[in-house]
Short mmCIF file of N, CA, C and O in Angstrom, two decimals:
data_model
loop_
_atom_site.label_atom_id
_atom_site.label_comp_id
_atom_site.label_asym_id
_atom_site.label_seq_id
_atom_site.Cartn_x
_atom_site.Cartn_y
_atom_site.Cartn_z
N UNK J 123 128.03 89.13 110.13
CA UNK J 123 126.63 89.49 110.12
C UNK J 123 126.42 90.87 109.46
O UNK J 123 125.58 90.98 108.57
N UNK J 124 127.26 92.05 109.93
CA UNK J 124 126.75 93.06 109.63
C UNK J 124 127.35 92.95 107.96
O UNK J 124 126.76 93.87 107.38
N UNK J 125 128.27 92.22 106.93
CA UNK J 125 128.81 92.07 105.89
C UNK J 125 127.29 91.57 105.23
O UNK J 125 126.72 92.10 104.28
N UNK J 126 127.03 90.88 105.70
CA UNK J 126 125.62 90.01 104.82
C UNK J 126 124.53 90.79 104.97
O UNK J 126 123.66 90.64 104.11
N UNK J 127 124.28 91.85 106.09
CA UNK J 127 123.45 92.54 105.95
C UNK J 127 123.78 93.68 105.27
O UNK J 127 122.89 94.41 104.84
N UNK J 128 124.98 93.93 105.10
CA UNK J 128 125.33 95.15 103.87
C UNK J 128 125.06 94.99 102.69
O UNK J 128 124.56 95.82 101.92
N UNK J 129 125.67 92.91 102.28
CA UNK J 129 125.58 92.77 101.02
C UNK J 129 123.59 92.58 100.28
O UNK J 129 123.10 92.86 99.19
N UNK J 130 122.99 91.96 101.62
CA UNK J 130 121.63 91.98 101.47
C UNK J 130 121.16 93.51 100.77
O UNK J 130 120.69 93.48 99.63
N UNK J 131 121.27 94.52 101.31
CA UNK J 131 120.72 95.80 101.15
C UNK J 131 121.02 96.68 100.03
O UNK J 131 120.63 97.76 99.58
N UNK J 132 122.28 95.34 99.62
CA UNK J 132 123.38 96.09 98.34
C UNK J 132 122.22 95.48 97.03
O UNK J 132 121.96 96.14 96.03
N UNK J 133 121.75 94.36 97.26
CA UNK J 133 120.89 93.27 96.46
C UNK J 133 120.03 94.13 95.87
O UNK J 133 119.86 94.52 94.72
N UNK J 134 119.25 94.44 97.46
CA UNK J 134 117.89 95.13 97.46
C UNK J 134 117.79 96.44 96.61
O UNK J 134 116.95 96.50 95.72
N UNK J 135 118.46 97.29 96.80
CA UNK J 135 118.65 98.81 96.40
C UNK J 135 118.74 98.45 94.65
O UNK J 135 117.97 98.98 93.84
N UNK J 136 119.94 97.36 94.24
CA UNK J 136 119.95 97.45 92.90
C UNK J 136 118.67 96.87 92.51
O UNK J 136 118.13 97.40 91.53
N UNK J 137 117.92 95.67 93.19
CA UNK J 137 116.99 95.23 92.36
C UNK J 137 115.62 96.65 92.38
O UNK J 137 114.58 96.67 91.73
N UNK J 138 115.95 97.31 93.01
CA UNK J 138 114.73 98.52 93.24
C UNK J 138 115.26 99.40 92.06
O UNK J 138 114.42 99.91 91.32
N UNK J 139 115.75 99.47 91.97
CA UNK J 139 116.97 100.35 90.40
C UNK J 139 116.56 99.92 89.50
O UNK J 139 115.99 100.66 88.70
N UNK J 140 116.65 98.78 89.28
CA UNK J 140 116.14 97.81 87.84
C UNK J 140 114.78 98.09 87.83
O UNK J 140 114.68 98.87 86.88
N UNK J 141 113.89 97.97 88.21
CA UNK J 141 112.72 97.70 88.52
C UNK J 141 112.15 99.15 88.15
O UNK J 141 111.09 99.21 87.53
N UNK J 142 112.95 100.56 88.59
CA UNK J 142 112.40 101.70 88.52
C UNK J 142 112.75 102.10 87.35
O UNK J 142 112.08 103.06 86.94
N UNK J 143 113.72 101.63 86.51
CA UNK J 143 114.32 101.87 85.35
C UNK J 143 113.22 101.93 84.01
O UNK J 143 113.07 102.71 83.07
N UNK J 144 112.43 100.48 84.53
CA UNK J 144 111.44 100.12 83.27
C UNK J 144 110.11 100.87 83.47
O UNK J 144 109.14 100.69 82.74
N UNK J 145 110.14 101.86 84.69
CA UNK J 145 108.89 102.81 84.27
C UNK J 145 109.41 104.03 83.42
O UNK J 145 110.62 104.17 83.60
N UNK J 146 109.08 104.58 82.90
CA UNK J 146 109.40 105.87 82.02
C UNK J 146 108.80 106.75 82.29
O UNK J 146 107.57 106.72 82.27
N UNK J 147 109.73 108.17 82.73
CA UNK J 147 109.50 109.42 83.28
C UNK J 147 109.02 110.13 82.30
O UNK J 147 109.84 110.38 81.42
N UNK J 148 107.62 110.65 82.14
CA UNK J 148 107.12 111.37 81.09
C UNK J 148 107.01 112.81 81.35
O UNK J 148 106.39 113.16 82.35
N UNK J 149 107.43 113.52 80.74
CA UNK J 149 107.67 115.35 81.03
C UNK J 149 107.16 115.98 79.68
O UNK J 149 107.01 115.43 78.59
N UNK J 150 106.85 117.61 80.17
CA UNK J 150 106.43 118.17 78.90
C UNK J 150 107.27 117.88 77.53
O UNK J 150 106.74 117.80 76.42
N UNK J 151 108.39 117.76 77.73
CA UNK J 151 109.78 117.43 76.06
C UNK J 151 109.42 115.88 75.51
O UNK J 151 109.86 115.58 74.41
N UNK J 152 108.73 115.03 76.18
CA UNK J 152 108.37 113.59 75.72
C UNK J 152 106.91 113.14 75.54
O UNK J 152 106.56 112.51 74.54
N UNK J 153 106.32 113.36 76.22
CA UNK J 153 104.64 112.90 76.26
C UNK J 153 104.00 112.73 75.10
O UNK J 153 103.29 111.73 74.93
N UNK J 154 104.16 113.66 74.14
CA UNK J 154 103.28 113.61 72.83
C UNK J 154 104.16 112.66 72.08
O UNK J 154 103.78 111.76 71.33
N UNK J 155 105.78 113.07 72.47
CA UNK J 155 106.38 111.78 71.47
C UNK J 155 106.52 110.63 71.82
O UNK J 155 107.60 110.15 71.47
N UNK J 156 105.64 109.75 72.55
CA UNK J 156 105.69 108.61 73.13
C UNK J 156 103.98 108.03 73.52
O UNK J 156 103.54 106.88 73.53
N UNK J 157 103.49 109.01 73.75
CA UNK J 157 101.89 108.77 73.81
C UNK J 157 101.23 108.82 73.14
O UNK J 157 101.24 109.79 72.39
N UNK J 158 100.13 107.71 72.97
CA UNK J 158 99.12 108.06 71.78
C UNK J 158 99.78 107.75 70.76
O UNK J 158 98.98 107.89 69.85
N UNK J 159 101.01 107.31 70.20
CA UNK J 159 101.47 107.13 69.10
C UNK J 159 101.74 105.82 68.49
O UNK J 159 100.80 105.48 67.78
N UNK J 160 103.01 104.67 68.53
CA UNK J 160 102.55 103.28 68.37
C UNK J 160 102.59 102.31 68.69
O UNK J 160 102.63 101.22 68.12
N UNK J 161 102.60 102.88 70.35
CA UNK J 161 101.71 101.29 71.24
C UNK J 161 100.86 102.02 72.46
O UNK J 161 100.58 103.13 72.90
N UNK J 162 100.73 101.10 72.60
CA UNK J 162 99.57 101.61 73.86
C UNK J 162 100.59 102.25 75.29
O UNK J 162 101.80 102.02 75.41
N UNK J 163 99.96 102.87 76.02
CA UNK J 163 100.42 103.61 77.00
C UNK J 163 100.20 103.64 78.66
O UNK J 163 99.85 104.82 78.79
N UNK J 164 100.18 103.11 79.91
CA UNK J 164 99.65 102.66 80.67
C UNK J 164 100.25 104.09 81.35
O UNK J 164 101.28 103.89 82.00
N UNK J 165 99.85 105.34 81.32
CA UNK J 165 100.62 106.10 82.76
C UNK J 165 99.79 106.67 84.02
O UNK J 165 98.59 106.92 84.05
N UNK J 166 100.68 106.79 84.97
CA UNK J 166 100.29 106.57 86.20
C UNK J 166 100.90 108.31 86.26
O UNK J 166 101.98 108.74 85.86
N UNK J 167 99.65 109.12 86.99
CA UNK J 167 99.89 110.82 87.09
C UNK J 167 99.72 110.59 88.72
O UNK J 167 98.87 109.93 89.34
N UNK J 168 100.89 111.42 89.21
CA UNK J 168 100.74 111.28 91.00
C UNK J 168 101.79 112.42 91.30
O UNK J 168 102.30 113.05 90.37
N UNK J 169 102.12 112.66 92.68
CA UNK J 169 102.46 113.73 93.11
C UNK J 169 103.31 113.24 94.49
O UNK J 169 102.96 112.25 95.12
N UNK J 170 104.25 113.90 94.80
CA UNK J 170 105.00 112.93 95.58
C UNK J 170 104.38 112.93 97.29
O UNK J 170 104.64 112.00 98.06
N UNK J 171 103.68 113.95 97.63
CA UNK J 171 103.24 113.96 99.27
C UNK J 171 102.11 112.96 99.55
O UNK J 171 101.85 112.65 100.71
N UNK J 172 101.39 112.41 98.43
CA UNK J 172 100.45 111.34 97.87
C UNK J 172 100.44 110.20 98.81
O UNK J 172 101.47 109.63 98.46
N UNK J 173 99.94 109.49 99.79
CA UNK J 173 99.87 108.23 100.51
C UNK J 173 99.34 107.28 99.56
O UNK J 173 99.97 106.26 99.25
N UNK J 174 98.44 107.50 99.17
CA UNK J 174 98.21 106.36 97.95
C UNK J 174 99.31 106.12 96.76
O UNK J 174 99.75 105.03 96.41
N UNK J 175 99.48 106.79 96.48
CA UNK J 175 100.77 107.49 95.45
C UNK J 175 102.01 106.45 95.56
O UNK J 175 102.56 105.63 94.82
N UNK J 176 102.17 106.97 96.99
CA UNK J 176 103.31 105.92 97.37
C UNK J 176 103.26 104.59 97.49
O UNK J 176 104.22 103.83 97.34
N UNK J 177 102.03 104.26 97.79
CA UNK J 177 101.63 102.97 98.14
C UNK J 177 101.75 102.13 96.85
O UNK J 177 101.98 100.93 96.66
N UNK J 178 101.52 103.13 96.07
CA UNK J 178 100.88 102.23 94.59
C UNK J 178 102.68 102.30 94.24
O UNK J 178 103.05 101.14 94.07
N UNK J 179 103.55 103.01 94.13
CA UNK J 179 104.76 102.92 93.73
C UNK J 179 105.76 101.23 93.35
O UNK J 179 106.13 100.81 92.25
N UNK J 180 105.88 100.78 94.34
CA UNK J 180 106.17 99.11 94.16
C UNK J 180 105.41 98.50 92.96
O UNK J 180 105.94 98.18 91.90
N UNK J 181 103.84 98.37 93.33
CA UNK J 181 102.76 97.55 92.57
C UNK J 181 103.53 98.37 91.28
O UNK J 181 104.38 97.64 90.77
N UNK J 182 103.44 99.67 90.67
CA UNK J 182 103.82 99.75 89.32
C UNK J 182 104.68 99.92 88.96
O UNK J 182 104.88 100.66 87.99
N UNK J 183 105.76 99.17 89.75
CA UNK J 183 107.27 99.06 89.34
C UNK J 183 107.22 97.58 88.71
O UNK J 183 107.84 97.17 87.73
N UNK J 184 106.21 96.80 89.64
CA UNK J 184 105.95 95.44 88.84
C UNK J 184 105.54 95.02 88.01
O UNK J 184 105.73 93.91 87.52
N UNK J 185 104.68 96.13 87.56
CA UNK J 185 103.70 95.60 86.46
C UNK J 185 104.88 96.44 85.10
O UNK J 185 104.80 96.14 83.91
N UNK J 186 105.60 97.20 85.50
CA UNK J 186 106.48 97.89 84.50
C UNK J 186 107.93 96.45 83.89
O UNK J 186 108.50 96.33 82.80
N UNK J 187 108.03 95.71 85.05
CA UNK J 187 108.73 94.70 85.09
C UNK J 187 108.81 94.33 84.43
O UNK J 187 109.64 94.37 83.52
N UNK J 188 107.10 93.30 84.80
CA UNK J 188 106.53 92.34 84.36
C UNK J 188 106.19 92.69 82.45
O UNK J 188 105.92 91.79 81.66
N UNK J 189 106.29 93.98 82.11
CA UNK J 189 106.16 93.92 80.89
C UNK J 189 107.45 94.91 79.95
O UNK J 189 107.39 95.68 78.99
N UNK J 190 108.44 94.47 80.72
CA UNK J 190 109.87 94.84 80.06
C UNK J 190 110.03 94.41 78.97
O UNK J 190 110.62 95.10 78.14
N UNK J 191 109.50 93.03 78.60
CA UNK J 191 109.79 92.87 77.17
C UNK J 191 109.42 92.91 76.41
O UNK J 191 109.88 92.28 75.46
N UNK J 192 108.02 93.92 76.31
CA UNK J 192 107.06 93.81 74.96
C UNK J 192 107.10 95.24 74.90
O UNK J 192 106.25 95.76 74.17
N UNK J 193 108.18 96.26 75.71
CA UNK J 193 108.32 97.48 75.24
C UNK J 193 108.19 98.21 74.16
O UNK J 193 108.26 99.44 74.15
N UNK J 194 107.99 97.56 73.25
CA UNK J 194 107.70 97.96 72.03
C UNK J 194 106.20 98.30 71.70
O UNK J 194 105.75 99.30 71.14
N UNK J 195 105.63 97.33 72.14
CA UNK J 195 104.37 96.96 72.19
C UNK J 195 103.82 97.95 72.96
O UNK J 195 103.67 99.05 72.43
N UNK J 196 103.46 97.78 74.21
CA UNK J 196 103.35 98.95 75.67
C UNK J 196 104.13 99.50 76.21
O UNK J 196 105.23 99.02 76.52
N UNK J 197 103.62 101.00 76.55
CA UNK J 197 104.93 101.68 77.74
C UNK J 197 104.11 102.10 78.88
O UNK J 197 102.95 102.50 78.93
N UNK J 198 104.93 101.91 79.71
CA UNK J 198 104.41 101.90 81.15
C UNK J 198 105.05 103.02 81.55
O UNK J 198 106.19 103.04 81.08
N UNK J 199 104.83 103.84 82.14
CA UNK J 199 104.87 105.49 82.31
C UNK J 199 104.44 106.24 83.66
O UNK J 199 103.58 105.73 84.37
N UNK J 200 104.88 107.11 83.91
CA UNK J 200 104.42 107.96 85.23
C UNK J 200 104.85 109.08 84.76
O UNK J 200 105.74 109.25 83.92
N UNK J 201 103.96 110.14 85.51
CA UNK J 201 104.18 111.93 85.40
C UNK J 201 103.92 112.14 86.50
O UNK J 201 102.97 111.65 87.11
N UNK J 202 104.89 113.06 87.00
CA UNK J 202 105.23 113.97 88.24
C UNK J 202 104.69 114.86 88.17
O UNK J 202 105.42 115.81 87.85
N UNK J 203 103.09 115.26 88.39
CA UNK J 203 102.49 116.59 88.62
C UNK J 203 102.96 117.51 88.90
O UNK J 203 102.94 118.46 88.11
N UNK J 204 103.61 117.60 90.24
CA UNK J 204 104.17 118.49 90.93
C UNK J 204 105.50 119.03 89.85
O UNK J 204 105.62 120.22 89.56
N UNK J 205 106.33 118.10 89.41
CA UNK J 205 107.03 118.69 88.38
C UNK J 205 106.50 119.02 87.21
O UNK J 205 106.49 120.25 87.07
N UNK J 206 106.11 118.54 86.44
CA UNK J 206 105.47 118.88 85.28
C UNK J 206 104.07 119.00 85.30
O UNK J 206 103.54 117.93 84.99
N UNK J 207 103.26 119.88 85.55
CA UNK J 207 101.91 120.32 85.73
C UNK J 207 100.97 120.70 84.42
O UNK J 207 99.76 120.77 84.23
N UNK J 208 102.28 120.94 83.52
CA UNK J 208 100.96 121.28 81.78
C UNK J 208 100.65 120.06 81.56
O UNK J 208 99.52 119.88 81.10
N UNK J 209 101.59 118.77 81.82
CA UNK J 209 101.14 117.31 81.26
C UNK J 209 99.96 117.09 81.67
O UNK J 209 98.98 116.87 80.97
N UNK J 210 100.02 117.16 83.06
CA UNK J 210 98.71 117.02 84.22
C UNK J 210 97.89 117.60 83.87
O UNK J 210 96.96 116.80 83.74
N UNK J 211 97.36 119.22 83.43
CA UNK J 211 96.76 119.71 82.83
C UNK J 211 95.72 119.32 81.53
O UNK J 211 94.51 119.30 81.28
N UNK J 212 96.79 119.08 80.99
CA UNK J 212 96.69 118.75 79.66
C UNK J 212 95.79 117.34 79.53
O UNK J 212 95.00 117.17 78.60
N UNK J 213 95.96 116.60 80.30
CA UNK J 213 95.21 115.42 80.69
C UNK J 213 93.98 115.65 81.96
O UNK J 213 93.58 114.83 82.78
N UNK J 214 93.72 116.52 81.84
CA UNK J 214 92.98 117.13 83.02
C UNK J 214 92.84 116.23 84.36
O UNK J 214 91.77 116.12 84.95
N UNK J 215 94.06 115.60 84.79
CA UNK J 215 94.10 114.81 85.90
C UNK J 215 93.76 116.37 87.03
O UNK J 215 94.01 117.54 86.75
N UNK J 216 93.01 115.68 88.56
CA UNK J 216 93.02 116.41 89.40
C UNK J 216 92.93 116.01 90.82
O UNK J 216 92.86 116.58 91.91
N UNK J 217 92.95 114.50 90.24
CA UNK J 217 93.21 113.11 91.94
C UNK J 217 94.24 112.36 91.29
O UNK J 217 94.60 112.17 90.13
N UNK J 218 94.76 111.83 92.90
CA UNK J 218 96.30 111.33 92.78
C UNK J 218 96.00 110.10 93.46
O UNK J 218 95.34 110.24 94.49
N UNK J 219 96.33 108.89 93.12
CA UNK J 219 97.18 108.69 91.64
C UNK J 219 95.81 108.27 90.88
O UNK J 219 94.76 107.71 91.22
N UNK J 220 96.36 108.87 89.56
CA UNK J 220 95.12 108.70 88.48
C UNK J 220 95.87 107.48 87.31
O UNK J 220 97.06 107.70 87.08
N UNK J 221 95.46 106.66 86.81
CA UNK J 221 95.91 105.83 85.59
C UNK J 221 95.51 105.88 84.76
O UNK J 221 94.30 105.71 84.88
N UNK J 222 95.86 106.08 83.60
CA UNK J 222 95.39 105.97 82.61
C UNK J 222 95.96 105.01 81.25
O UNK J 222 97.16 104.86 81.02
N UNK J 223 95.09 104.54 80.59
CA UNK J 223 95.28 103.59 79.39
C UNK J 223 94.94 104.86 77.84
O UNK J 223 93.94 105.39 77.36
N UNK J 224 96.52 104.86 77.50
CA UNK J 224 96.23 105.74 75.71
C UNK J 224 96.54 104.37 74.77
O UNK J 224 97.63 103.81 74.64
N UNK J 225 95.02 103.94 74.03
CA UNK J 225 95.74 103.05 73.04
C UNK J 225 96.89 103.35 72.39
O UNK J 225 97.65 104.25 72.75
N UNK J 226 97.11 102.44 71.16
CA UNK J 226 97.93 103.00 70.31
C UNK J 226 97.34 103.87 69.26
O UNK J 226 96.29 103.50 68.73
N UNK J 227 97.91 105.02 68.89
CA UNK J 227 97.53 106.12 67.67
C UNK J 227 96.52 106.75 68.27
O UNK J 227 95.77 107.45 67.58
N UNK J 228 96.21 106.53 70.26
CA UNK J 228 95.41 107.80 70.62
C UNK J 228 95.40 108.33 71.54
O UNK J 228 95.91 107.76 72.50
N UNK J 229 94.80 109.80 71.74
CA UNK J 229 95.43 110.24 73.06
C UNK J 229 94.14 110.65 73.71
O UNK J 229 93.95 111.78 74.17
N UNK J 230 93.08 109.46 73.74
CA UNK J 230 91.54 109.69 74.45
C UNK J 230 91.82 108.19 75.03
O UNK J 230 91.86 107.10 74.46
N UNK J 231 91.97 108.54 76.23
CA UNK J 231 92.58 107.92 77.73
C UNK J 231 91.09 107.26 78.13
O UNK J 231 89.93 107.63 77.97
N UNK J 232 91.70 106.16 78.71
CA UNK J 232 90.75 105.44 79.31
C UNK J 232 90.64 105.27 80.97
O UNK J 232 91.32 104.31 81.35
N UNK J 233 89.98 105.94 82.02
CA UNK J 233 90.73 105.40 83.35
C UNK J 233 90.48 104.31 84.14
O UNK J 233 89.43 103.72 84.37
N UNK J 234 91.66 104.13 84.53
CA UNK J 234 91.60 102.73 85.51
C UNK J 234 91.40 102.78 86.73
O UNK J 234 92.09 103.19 87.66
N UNK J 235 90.17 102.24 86.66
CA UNK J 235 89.30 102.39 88.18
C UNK J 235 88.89 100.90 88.66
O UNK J 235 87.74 100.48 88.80
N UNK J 236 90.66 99.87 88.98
CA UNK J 236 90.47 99.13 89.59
C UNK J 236 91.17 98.83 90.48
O UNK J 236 91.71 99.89 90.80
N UNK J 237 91.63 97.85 91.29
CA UNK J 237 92.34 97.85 92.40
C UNK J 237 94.14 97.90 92.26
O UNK J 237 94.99 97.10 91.89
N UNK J 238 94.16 99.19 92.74
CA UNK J 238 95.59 99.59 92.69
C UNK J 238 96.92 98.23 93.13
O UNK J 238 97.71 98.38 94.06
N UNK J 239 96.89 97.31 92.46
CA UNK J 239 97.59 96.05 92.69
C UNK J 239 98.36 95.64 91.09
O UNK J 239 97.68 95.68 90.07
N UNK J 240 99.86 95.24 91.04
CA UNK J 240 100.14 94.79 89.99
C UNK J 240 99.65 93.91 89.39
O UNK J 240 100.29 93.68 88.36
N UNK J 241 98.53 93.07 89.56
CA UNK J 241 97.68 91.81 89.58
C UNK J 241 96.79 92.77 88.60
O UNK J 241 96.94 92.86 87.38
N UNK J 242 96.07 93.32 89.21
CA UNK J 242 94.76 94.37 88.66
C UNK J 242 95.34 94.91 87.37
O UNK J 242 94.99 94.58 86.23
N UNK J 243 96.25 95.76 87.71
CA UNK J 243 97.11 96.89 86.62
C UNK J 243 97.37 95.81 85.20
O UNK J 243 96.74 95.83 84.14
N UNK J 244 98.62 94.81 85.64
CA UNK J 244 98.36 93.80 84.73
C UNK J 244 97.70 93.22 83.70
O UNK J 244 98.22 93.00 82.61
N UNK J 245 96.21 92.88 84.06
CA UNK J 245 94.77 91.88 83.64
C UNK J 245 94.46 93.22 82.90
O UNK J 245 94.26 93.08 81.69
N UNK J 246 94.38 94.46 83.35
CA UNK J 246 93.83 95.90 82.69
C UNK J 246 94.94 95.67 81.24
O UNK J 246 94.33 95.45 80.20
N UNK J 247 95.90 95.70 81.18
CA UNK J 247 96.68 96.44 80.39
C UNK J 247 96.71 95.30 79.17
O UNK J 247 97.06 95.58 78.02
N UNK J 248 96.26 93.91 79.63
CA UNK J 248 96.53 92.80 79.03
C UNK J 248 94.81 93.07 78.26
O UNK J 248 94.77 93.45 77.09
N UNK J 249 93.81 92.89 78.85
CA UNK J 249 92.69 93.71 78.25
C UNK J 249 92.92 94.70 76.79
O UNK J 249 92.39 94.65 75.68
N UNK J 250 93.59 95.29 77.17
CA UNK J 250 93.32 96.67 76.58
C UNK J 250 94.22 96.50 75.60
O UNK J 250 94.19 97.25 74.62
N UNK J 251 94.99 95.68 75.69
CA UNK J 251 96.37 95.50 74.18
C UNK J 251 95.83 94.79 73.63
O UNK J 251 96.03 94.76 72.42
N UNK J 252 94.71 93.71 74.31
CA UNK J 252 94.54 92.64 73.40
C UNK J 252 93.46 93.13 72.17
O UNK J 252 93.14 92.27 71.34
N UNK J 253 93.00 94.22 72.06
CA UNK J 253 92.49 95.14 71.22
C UNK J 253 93.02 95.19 69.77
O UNK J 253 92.61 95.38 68.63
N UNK J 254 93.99 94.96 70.34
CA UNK J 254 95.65 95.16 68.95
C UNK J 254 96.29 93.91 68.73
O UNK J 254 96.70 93.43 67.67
N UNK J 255 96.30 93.44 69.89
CA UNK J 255 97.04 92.09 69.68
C UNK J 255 96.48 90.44 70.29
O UNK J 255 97.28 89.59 70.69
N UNK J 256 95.21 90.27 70.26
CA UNK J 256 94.27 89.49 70.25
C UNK J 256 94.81 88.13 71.43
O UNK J 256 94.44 86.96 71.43
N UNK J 257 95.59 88.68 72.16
CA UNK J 257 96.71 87.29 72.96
C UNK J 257 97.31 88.40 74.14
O UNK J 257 97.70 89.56 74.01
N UNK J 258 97.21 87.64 75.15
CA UNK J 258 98.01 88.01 76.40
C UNK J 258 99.21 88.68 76.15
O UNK J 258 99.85 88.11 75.26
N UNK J 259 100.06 90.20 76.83
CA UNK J 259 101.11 90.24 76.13
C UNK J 259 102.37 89.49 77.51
O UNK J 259 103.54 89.14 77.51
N UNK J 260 101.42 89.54 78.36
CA UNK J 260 102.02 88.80 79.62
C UNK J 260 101.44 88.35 80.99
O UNK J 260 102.16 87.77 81.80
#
């Protein structure tokens, strides 16, 4: 019992690994070279003492998943306020968690003010590519 519940938790932890892998940590040394430039940009600005913040964490590990393979296409993204604060700035975020949509080739953000769910996040991002690419990208 306690073997299967080790190997269970062994499952769990890596599939939470994978999953956190396909969001991309955006910091002052990357942001401009990855945003706004040539695909669209879905990032999520939050702060870690955040209850919503956290909540939303899972939901946009899924929707980062769920669009692992058109990476090229969209990047799905988060910034650590608390660590990097000129990004935050710079985007004049000042509520947590804030989302935002940068087409491609721009960095005049659109925000997403719908229900913090990978379902929602999803239908948004599929919206907003289809701008560029006239078809679901998933």
């Amino acid at each position: 019992m306690v073997r299967m519940l080790a190997g269970l938790l062994l499952v769990l932890s890596v599939m939470a690994a994978l999953a956190a892998d396909h969001v991309v940590n955006l910091t002052p040394e990357n942001f401009m070279e990855l945003v706004g430039q040539d695909r669209g940009a879905l990032v999520e600005f939050f702060i870690n003492s955040c209850g919503a913040c956290k909540k939303l964490g899972p939901e946009y590990e899924k929707v980062a998943l769920a669009f692992r393979k058109v990476k090229k296409t969209v990047l799905i993204a988060h910034v650590n306020c608390e660590y990097h604060p000129l990004v935050c700035g710079y985007c004049n975020i000042s509520n947590y968690p804030t989302i935002e949509w940068f087409p491609k080739g721009s960095m005049t953000a659109k925000i997403y003010s719908g229900t913090p769910t990978s379902r929602g996040l999803r239908k948004f991002v599929n919206a907003q590519a289809k701008n560029h690419n006239k078809k679901d990208l998933y």
